[in-house]
PDB file of C-alpha atoms in Angstrom:
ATOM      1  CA  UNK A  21     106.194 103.669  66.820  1.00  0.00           C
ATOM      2  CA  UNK A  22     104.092 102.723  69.427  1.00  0.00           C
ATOM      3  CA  UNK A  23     102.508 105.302  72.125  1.00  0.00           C
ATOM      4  CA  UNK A  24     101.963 105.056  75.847  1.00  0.00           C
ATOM      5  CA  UNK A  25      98.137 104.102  76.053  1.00  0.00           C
ATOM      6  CA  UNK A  26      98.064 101.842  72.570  1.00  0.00           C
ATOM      7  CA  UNK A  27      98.394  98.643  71.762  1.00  0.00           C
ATOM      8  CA  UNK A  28     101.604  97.020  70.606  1.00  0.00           C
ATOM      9  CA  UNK A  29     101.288  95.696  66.761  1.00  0.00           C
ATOM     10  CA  UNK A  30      99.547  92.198  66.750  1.00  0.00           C
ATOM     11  CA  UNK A  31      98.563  92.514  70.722  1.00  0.00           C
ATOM     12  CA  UNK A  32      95.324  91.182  71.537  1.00  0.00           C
ATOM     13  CA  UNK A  33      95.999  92.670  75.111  1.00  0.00           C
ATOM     14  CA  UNK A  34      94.503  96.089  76.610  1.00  0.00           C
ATOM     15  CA  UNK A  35      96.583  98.005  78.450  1.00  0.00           C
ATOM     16  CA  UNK A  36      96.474  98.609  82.217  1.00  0.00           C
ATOM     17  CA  UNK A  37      94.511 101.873  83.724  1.00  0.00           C
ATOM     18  CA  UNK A  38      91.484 103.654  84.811  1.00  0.00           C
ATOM     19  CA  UNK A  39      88.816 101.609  82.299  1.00  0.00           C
ATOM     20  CA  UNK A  40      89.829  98.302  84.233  1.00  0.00           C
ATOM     21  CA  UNK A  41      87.983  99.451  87.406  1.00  0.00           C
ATOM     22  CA  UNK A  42      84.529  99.605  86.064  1.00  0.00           C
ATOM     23  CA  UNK A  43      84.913  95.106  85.158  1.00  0.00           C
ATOM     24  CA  UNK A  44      84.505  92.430  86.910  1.00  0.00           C
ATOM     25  CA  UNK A  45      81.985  94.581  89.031  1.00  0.00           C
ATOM     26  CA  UNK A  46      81.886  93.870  92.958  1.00  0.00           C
ATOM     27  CA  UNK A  47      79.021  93.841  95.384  1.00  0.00           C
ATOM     28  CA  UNK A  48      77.739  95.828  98.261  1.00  0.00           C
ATOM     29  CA  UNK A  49      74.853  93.616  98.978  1.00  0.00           C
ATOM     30  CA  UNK A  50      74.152  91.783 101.913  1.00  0.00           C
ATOM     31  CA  UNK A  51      72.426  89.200  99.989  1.00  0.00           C
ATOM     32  CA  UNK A  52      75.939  87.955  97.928  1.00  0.00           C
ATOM     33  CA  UNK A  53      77.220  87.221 101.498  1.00  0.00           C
ATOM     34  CA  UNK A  54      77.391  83.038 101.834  1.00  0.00           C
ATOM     35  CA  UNK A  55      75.412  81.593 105.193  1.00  0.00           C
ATOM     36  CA  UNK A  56      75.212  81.706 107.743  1.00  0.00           C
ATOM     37  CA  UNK A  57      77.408  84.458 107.643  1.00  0.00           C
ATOM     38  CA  UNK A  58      75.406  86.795 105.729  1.00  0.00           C
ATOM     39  CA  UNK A  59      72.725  86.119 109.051  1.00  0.00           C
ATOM     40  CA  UNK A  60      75.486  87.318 111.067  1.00  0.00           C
ATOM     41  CA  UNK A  61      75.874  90.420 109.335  1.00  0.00           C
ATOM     42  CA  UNK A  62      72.193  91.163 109.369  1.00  0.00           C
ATOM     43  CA  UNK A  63      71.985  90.776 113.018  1.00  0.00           C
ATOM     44  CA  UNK A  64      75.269  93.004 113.901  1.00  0.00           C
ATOM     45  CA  UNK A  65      74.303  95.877 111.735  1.00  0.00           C
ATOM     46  CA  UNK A  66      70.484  95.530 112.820  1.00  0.00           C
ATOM     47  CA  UNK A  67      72.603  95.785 116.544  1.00  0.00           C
ATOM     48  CA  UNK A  68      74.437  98.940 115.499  1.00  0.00           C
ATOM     49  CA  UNK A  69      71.495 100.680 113.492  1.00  0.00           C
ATOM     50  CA  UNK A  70      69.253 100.415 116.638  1.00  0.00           C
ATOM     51  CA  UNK A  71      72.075 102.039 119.114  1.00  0.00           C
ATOM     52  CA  UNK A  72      72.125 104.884 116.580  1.00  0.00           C
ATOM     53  CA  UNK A  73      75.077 103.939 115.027  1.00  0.00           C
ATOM     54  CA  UNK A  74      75.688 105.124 110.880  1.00  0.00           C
ATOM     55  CA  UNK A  75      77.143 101.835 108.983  1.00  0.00           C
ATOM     56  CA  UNK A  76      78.098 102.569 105.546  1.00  0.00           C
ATOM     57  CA  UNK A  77      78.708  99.249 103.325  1.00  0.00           C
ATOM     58  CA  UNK A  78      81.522  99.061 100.430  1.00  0.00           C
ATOM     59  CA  UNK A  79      81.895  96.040  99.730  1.00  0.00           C
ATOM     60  CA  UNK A  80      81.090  92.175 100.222  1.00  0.00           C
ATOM     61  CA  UNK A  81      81.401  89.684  97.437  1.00  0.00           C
ATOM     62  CA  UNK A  82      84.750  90.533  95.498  1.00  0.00           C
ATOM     63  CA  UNK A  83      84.917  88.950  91.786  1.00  0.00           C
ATOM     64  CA  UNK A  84      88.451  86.992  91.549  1.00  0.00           C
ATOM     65  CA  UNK A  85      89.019  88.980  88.389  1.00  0.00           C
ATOM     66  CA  UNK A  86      88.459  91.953  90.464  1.00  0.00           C
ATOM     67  CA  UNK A  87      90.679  90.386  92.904  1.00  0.00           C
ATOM     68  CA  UNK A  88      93.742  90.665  90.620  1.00  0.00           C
ATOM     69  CA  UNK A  89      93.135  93.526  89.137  1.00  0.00           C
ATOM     70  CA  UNK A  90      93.480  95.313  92.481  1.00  0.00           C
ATOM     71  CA  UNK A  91      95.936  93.435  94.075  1.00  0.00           C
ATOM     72  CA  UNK A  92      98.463  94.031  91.757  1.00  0.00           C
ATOM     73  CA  UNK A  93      98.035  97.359  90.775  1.00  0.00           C
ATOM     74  CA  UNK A  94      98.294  97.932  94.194  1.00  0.00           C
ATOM     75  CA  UNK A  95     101.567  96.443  94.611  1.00  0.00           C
ATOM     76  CA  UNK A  96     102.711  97.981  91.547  1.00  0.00           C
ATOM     77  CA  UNK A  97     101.938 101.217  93.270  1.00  0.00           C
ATOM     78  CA  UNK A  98     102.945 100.614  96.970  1.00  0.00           C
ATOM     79  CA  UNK A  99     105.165  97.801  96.249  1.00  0.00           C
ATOM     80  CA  UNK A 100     107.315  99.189  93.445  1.00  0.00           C
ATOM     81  CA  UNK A 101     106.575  95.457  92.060  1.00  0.00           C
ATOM     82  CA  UNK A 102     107.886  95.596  88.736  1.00  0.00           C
ATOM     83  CA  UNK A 103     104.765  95.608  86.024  1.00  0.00           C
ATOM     84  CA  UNK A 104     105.860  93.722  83.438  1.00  0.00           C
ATOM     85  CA  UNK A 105     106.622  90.846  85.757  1.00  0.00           C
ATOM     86  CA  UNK A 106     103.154  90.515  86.586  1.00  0.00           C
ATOM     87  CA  UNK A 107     101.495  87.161  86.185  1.00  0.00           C
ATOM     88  CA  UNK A 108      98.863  87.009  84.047  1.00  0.00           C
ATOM     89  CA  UNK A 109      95.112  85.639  84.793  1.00  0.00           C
ATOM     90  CA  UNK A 110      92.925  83.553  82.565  1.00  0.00           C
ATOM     91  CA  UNK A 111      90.380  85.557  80.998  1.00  0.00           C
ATOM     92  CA  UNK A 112      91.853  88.591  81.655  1.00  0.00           C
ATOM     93  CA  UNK A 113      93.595  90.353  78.947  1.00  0.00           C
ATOM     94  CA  UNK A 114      95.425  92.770  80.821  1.00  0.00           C
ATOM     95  CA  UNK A 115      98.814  94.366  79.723  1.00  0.00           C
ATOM     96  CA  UNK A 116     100.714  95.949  82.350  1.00  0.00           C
ATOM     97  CA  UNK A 117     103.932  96.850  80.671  1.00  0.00           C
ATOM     98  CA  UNK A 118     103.484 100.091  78.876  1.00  0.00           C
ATOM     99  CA  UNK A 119     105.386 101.460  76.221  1.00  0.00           C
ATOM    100  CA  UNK A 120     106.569 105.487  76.020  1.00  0.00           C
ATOM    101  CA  UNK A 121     106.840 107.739  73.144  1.00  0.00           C
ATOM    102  CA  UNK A 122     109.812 105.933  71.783  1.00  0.00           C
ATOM    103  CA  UNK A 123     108.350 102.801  71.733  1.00  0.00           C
ATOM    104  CA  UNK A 124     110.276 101.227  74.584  1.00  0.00           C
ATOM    105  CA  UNK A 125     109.310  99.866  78.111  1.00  0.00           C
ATOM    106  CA  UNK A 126     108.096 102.802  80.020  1.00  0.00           C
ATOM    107  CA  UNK A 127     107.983 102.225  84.150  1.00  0.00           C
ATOM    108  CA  UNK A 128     106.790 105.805  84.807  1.00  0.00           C
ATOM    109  CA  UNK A 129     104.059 104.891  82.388  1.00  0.00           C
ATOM    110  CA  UNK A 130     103.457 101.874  83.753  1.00  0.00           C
ATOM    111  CA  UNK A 131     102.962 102.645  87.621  1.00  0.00           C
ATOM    112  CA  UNK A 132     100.935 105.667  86.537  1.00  0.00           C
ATOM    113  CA  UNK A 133      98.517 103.601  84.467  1.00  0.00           C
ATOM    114  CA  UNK A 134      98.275 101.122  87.798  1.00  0.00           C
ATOM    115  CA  UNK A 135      98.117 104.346  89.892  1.00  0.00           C
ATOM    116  CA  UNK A 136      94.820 105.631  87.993  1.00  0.00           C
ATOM    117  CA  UNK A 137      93.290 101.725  88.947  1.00  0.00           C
ATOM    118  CA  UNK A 138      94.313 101.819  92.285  1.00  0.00           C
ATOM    119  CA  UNK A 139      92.863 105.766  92.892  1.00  0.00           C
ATOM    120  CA  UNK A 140      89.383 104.045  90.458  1.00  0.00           C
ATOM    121  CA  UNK A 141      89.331 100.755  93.102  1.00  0.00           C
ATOM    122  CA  UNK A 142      89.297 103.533  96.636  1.00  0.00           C
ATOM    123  CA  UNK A 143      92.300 101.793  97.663  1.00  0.00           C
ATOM    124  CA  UNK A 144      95.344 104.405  97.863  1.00  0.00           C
ATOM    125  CA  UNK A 145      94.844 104.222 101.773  1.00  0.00           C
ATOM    126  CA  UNK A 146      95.313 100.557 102.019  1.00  0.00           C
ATOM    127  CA  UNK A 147      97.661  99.483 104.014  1.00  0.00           C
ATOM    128  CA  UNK A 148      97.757  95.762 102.798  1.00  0.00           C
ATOM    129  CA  UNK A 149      97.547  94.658  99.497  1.00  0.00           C
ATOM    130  CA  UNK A 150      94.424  93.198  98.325  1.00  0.00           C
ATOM    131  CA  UNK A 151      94.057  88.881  98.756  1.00  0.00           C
ATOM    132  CA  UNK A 152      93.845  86.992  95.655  1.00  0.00           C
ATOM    133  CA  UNK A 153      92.079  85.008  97.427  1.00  0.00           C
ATOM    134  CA  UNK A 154      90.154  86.538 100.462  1.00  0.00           C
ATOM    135  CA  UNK A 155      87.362  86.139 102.355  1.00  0.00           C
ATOM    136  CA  UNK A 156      85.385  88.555  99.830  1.00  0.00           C
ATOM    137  CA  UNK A 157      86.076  86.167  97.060  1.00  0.00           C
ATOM    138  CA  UNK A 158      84.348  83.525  98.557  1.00  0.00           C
ATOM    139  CA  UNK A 159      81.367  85.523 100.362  1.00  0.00           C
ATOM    140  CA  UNK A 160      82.589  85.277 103.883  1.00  0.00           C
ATOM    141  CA  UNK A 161      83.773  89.203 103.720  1.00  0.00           C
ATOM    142  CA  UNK A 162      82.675  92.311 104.037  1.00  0.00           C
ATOM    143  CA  UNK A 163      83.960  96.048 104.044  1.00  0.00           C
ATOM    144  CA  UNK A 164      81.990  98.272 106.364  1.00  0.00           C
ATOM    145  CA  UNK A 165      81.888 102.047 107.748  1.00  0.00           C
ATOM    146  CA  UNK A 166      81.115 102.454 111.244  1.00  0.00           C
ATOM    147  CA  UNK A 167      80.509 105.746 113.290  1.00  0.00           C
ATOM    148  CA  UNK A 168      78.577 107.251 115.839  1.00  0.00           C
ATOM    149  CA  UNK A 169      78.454 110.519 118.008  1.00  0.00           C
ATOM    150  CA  UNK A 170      78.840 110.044 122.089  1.00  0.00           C
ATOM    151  CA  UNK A 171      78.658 106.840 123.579  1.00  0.00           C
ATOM    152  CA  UNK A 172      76.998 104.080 121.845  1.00  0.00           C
ATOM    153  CA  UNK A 173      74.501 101.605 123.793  1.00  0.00           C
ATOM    154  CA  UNK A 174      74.281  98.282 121.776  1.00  0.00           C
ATOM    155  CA  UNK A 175      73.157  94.476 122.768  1.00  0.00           C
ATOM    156  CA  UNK A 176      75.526  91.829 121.612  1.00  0.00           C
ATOM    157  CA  UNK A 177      74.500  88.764 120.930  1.00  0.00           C
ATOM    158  CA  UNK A 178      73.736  87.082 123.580  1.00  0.00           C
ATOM    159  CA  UNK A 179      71.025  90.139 124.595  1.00  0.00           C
ATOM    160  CA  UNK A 180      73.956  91.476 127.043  1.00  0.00           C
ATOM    161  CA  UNK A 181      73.624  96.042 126.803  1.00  0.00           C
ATOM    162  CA  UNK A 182      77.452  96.937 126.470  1.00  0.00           C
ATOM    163  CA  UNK A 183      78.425 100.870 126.694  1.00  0.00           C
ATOM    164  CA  UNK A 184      80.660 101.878 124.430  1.00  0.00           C
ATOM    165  CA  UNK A 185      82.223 105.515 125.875  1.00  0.00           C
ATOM    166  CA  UNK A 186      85.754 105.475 124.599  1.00  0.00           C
ATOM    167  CA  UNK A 187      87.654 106.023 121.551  1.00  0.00           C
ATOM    168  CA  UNK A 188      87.459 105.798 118.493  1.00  0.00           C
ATOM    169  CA  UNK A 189      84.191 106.002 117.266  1.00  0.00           C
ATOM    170  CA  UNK A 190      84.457 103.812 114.535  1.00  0.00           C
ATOM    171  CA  UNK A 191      85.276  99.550 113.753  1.00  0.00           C
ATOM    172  CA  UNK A 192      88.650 100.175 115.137  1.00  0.00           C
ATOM    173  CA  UNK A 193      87.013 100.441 118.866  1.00  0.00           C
ATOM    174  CA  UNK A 194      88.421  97.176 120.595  1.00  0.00           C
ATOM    175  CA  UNK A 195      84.979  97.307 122.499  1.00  0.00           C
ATOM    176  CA  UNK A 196      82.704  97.291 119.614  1.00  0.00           C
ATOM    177  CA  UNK A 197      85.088  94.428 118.169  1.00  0.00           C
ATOM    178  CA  UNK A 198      84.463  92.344 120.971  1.00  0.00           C
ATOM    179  CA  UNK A 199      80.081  92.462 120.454  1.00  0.00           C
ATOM    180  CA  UNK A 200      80.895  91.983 116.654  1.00  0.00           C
ATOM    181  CA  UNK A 201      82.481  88.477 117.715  1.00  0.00           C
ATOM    182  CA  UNK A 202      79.660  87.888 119.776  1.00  0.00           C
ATOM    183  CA  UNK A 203      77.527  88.199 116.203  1.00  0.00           C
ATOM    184  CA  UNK A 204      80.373  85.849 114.575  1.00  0.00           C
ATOM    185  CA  UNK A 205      81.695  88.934 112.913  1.00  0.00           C
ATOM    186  CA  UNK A 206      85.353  89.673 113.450  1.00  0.00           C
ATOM    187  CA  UNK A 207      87.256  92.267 112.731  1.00  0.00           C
ATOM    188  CA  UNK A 208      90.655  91.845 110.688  1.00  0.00           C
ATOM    189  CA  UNK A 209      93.111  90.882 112.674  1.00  0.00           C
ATOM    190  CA  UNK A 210      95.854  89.645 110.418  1.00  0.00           C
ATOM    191  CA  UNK A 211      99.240  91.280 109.271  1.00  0.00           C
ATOM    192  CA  UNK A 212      98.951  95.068 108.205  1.00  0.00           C
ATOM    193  CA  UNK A 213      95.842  97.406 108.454  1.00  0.00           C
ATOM    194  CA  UNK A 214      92.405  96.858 106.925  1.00  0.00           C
ATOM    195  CA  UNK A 215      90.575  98.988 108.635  1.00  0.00           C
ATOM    196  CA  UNK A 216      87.057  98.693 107.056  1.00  0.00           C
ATOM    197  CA  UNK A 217      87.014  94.899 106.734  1.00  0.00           C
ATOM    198  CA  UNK A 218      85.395  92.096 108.554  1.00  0.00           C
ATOM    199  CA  UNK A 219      85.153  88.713 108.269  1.00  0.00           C
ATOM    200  CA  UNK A 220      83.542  85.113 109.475  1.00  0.00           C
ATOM    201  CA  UNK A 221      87.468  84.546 110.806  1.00  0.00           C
ATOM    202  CA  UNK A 222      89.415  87.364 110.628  1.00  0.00           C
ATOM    203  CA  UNK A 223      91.181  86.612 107.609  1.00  0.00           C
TER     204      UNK A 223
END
């Protein structure tokens, strides 16, 4: 009989959970960023750093593997997408259908194994489900932390001071949004929330 966790007779495939996370690492480094974006970068975070700002970097280039591996344990999660319809990916050996106690299909199992990747990947608060193909996976993204206390002074881009006084105090301020443009750095703006990420378009 086969347990939750093990691999069916014969299967050359490892089951979905937490050990998936630590593959197909990701970067935080400005350098993996493609130009002449990752100039862009430098020169908005230089911007915020001097104005006092704290800017706290998660990620930039995203591994495709990686990719997958969070996008659809993510919708497995959020989506209720059903894991053993899940297509597969070429060099990744992945088995998201697990098996319970009595050796049959187990969806509790299942979503619990994707739950432990999608708690490992920081992404329970996402409110989109991580691209396939996105602007990380081809160095033009990045995922950033932004913060400061009181108003923040900062020069855009084109040596202009702009006063930021209002709320929030964070990427979400439409204010600081508009100086990251000036830098060619634009916040997401697509359908559903991202609220870290920036990109060379957007996307």
């Amino acid at each position: 009989m086969t347990k939750a966790g093990a691999l069916r007779l014969g299967e050359q495939k490892e089951l979905s959970g937490r050990a998936w996370t630590g593959r197909f690492p990701g970067s935080n480094s400005l350098r993996d960023l493609k130009m002449p974006f990752r100039d862009s970068v430098r020169a908005f975070i230089d911007a915020l750093r001097s104005a006092n700002a704290t800017v706290k970097i998660a990620a930039t280039f995203r591994p495709p593997e990686r990719a997958y591996l969070m996008h659809w344990s993510w919708r497995i999660v959020k989506q209720g997408f059903d894991p053993s319809k899940v297509p597969s990916m070429p060099g990744i050996e992945i088995e998201w259908a697990h098996n319970g106690t009595d050796g049959k299909y187990s969806r509790e199992a299942s979503v619990a194994a994707a739950s432990e990747m999608v708690h490992g990947f920081e992404i329970d608060h996402l409110g989109v489900a991580p691209a396939l193909a996105s602007r990380h996976t081809s160095g033009f993204g990045i995922d950033m932390r932004i913060s400061w206390i009181g108003h923040l002074s900062i020069v855009d881009a084109d040596g202009d001071t702009v006063e930021i006084v209002h709320w929030p105090h964070t990427g979400l301020n439409p204010t600081l949004q508009e100086v990251g443009a000036s830098y060619g750095v634009i916040k997401y703006n697509r359908s559903g929330r991202d609220d870290p990420h920036w990109s060379d378009n957007g996307a």
